[in-house]
Short mmCIF file of C-alpha atoms in Angstrom, two decimals:
data_model
loop_
_atom_site.label_atom_id
_atom_site.label_comp_id
_atom_site.label_asym_id
_atom_site.label_seq_id
_atom_site.Cartn_x
_atom_site.Cartn_y
_atom_site.Cartn_z
CA MET A 1 -67.29 132.90 -13.05
CA ASP A 2 -68.70 135.57 -15.38
CA GLY A 3 -66.61 138.73 -15.21
CA VAL A 4 -64.02 137.02 -12.97
CA LEU A 5 -62.87 133.87 -14.76
CA TYR A 6 -64.24 134.85 -18.17
CA ASP A 7 -64.72 138.14 -20.01
CA SER A 8 -68.25 137.01 -20.75
CA MET A 9 -70.42 139.88 -19.56
CA PRO A 10 -70.60 141.64 -22.97
CA ASN A 11 -72.17 138.46 -24.37
CA HIS A 12 -74.53 138.21 -21.42
CA VAL A 13 -75.65 141.80 -21.98
CA VAL A 14 -76.74 141.01 -25.54
CA ALA A 15 -78.36 137.71 -24.54
CA TRP A 16 -80.29 139.35 -21.72
CA ARG A 17 -81.45 142.25 -23.89
CA ASP A 18 -82.59 140.14 -26.85
CA SER A 19 -84.18 137.32 -24.87
CA MET A 20 -86.16 139.51 -22.50
CA ALA A 21 -87.40 141.65 -25.40
CA GLN A 22 -89.25 138.55 -26.60
CA PHE A 23 -91.29 138.69 -23.39
CA GLY A 24 -91.84 142.45 -23.39
CA ILE A 25 -89.17 143.10 -20.76
CA GLU A 26 -86.52 145.81 -21.16
CA MET A 27 -83.08 144.73 -19.96
CA THR A 28 -80.36 147.34 -20.40
CA GLU A 29 -76.59 146.99 -20.15
CA HIS A 30 -76.70 148.64 -16.73
CA ASP A 31 -79.40 146.18 -15.62
CA ALA A 32 -77.28 143.22 -16.72
CA TYR A 33 -74.22 144.38 -14.82
CA ALA A 34 -76.17 145.58 -11.77
CA THR A 35 -77.90 142.20 -11.36
CA GLU A 36 -74.84 140.11 -12.25
CA GLY A 37 -74.25 137.30 -9.79
CA ALA A 38 -77.91 136.84 -8.91
CA ARG A 39 -79.71 133.69 -9.97
CA GLY A 40 -81.08 134.27 -13.45
CA VAL A 41 -84.59 133.22 -12.46
CA ASP A 42 -84.55 135.74 -9.59
CA THR A 43 -83.53 138.55 -11.95
CA ILE A 44 -86.34 137.63 -14.36
CA ARG A 45 -88.99 137.46 -11.65
CA GLN A 46 -87.85 140.84 -10.33
CA LYS A 47 -87.98 142.48 -13.79
CA VAL A 48 -91.41 141.02 -14.60
CA LYS A 49 -92.75 142.33 -11.29
CA GLU A 50 -91.24 145.78 -11.84
CA GLN A 51 -92.28 146.21 -15.47
CA GLN A 52 -95.46 144.15 -15.79
CA GLY A 53 -96.75 144.24 -12.24
CA ARG A 54 -97.25 140.49 -11.94
CA ASP A 55 -95.71 137.64 -10.03
CA ILE A 56 -94.49 134.63 -11.98
CA THR A 57 -93.46 131.22 -10.74
CA GLU A 58 -89.88 130.02 -10.70
CA GLU A 59 -90.87 127.50 -13.37
CA GLU A 60 -92.05 130.23 -15.74
CA ALA A 61 -88.92 132.26 -15.02
CA GLN A 62 -86.82 129.16 -15.76
CA ARG A 63 -88.45 128.80 -19.17
CA MET A 64 -87.62 132.44 -19.93
CA TYR A 65 -84.09 131.93 -18.65
CA GLU A 66 -83.64 129.00 -21.01
CA VAL A 67 -84.27 131.38 -23.93
CA LYS A 68 -81.58 133.67 -22.60
CA SER A 69 -79.20 130.72 -22.18
CA ARG A 70 -79.81 129.52 -25.73
CA LEU A 71 -79.03 132.96 -27.18
CA PHE A 72 -75.88 133.19 -25.06
CA HIS A 73 -74.57 129.83 -26.27
CA GLU A 74 -75.19 130.78 -29.90
CA MET A 75 -72.61 133.56 -29.50
CA ALA A 76 -68.83 133.26 -29.81
CA GLU A 77 -67.16 131.69 -26.77
CA ALA A 78 -66.01 134.34 -24.30
CA PRO A 79 -62.25 134.49 -23.63
CA MET A 80 -60.68 133.74 -20.29
CA MET A 81 -60.06 136.87 -18.22
CA PRO A 82 -56.43 137.99 -18.67
CA GLY A 83 -54.32 137.16 -15.63
CA VAL A 84 -56.86 135.00 -13.82
CA LYS A 85 -55.23 131.62 -14.40
CA GLU A 86 -51.86 132.91 -13.17
CA LEU A 87 -53.57 134.41 -10.11
CA ILE A 88 -55.25 131.11 -9.26
CA ALA A 89 -51.97 129.25 -9.74
CA GLN A 90 -50.32 131.56 -7.19
CA MET A 91 -53.18 131.00 -4.76
CA LYS A 92 -52.87 127.24 -5.16
CA GLN A 93 -49.12 127.40 -4.56
CA CYS A 94 -49.84 129.11 -1.24
CA GLY A 95 -52.00 126.16 -0.19
CA LEU A 96 -55.43 127.69 -0.75
CA THR A 97 -58.42 125.59 -1.80
CA ILE A 98 -60.05 127.02 -4.93
CA GLY A 99 -63.82 127.18 -5.29
CA VAL A 100 -66.19 128.88 -7.72
CA VAL A 101 -69.48 130.39 -6.55
CA THR A 102 -71.73 131.46 -9.41
CA GLY A 103 -75.33 132.52 -9.82
CA SER A 104 -75.40 130.89 -13.24
CA GLY A 105 -77.71 128.02 -14.08
CA GLN A 106 -76.12 127.23 -17.46
CA ARG A 107 -74.73 123.71 -17.34
CA PRO A 108 -72.46 124.03 -20.42
CA LEU A 109 -70.63 126.84 -18.60
CA PHE A 110 -70.07 124.59 -15.59
CA GLU A 111 -68.51 122.00 -17.86
CA ARG A 112 -66.25 124.60 -19.43
CA VAL A 113 -64.99 126.01 -16.14
CA LEU A 114 -64.29 122.51 -14.80
CA SER A 115 -62.31 121.76 -17.97
CA ASP A 116 -60.43 125.06 -18.26
CA PHE A 117 -59.46 125.09 -14.57
CA SER A 118 -59.11 121.35 -14.02
CA ASP A 119 -55.70 121.83 -12.37
CA PHE A 120 -57.29 123.91 -9.61
CA LEU A 121 -60.99 123.09 -9.37
CA ASP A 122 -63.26 120.06 -9.14
CA GLU A 123 -67.03 119.69 -9.16
CA GLN A 124 -67.16 119.28 -5.37
CA HIS A 125 -65.99 122.91 -5.02
CA LEU A 126 -68.44 124.42 -7.53
CA VAL A 127 -71.54 126.23 -6.24
CA THR A 128 -74.23 127.10 -8.81
CA ALA A 129 -77.77 128.47 -8.91
CA TYR A 130 -79.00 124.93 -8.31
CA ASP A 131 -77.25 124.63 -4.93
CA VAL A 132 -79.15 127.41 -3.13
CA LYS A 133 -82.68 128.74 -2.88
CA ARG A 134 -81.55 132.30 -2.21
CA GLY A 135 -78.90 133.69 -4.54
CA LYS A 136 -76.62 136.70 -4.22
CA PRO A 137 -76.78 139.26 -2.55
CA ASN A 138 -77.82 136.81 0.18
CA PRO A 139 -74.90 135.06 1.89
CA ASP A 140 -76.20 131.57 1.06
CA PRO A 141 -73.98 130.90 -2.01
CA TYR A 142 -70.80 131.72 -0.11
CA LEU A 143 -71.94 129.85 2.98
CA MET A 144 -72.42 126.83 0.71
CA GLY A 145 -68.97 127.47 -0.80
CA MET A 146 -67.40 127.39 2.66
CA GLN A 147 -69.31 124.23 3.51
CA LYS A 148 -67.97 122.51 0.40
CA ALA A 149 -64.43 123.78 1.03
CA GLY A 150 -64.49 122.95 4.74
CA THR A 151 -63.37 126.45 5.73
CA GLN A 152 -64.38 129.05 8.30
CA PRO A 153 -65.03 132.75 7.50
CA TRP A 154 -61.62 133.85 8.80
CA GLU A 155 -59.96 131.35 6.45
CA THR A 156 -61.87 132.41 3.34
CA LEU A 157 -61.26 135.03 0.66
CA VAL A 158 -63.81 136.14 -1.94
CA VAL A 159 -62.90 137.56 -5.36
CA GLU A 160 -65.87 139.33 -6.97
CA ASN A 161 -66.58 141.79 -9.75
CA ALA A 162 -70.22 142.76 -9.18
CA PRO A 163 -72.03 144.67 -6.41
CA LEU A 164 -74.45 141.83 -5.64
CA GLY A 165 -71.56 139.38 -5.33
CA VAL A 166 -69.67 141.75 -3.06
CA GLN A 167 -72.75 142.13 -0.88
CA ALA A 168 -73.05 138.34 -0.65
CA GLY A 169 -69.42 137.97 0.41
CA VAL A 170 -69.77 140.69 3.03
CA ALA A 171 -73.05 139.19 4.29
CA ALA A 172 -71.20 135.90 4.79
CA GLN A 173 -68.62 137.85 6.87
CA LEU A 174 -65.80 137.18 4.40
CA PHE A 175 -62.89 139.36 3.31
CA THR A 176 -64.10 140.43 -0.12
CA ILE A 177 -61.94 141.77 -2.94
CA ALA A 178 -63.59 143.40 -5.95
CA VAL A 179 -61.99 143.45 -9.39
CA ASN A 180 -63.81 145.97 -11.56
CA THR A 181 -63.87 144.25 -14.94
CA GLY A 182 -67.05 146.02 -16.12
CA PRO A 183 -68.44 149.53 -16.71
CA LEU A 184 -69.90 150.16 -13.25
CA PRO A 185 -68.11 152.81 -11.15
CA ASP A 186 -65.84 151.69 -8.30
CA ARG A 187 -68.16 153.61 -6.00
CA LEU A 188 -70.84 150.91 -6.32
CA LEU A 189 -68.37 148.18 -5.34
CA ALA A 190 -67.17 150.25 -2.39
CA GLU A 191 -70.74 150.94 -1.27
CA ALA A 192 -71.44 147.21 -1.48
CA GLY A 193 -68.68 146.73 1.12
CA ALA A 194 -65.60 145.60 -0.81
CA ASN A 195 -62.50 145.50 1.39
CA LEU A 196 -60.18 146.15 -1.57
CA ILE A 197 -60.81 147.13 -5.20
CA PHE A 198 -58.53 146.39 -8.15
CA PRO A 199 -59.03 147.89 -11.63
CA ARG A 200 -58.41 144.62 -13.51
CA MET A 201 -57.46 141.01 -12.90
CA THR A 202 -53.83 141.46 -13.98
CA ALA A 203 -53.36 144.12 -11.27
CA TRP A 204 -54.71 141.71 -8.62
CA ARG A 205 -52.45 138.97 -9.98
CA ASP A 206 -49.40 141.22 -9.72
CA GLU A 207 -50.24 142.16 -6.11
CA TRP A 208 -51.02 138.65 -4.89
CA HIS A 209 -47.76 137.80 -3.13
CA HIS A 210 -47.55 141.20 -1.44
CA PHE A 211 -51.16 140.85 -0.27
CA TYR A 212 -50.83 137.26 0.93
CA GLU A 213 -47.56 137.83 2.79
CA SER A 214 -49.09 140.80 4.59
CA CYS A 215 -51.92 138.53 5.79
CA LEU A 216 -49.63 135.86 7.28
#
């Protein structure tokens, strides 16, 4: 969702930085992008452990995450990623089932994605932080996505933009394409195991038919 369907990561960077500062936690732009795709509560528990040397419960992390979510929703609505809706339309025309697998726990964002992509997506094919106990980079979110879609690994394609998401796709034994919509170097996506890397969503959109025909 974030960084794939929406150009929302710049807003998340600010929300992470300002919310965590309230709890004495430093969260940099690099941290936000490097942990993108993980469940928010997992990121918070990890940062508290690293910087304050203490373990917190998921409930405490959830309360901190709610502060981050509130700051995020006070910001201007992030635009849809250029090219992504046309890409999904091409996928749908080829008979693919569309699903969204996100580490987000922000319910207003789920409502937005279901509205914006209502021609391609329904709630039964949406996996969120609430559907799994272990988030990305574990394979669980994508295994749940396949379960909801009724597909096998050899029938499934992952589109990701973050190293943790790429690792999750690879761990689930799925063909994983990375679209580098953020500031991290391509090297990190390659090291995470991406099968292909595109520089932006419009480039992936323009290559879709060539890619799909070569897979048939």
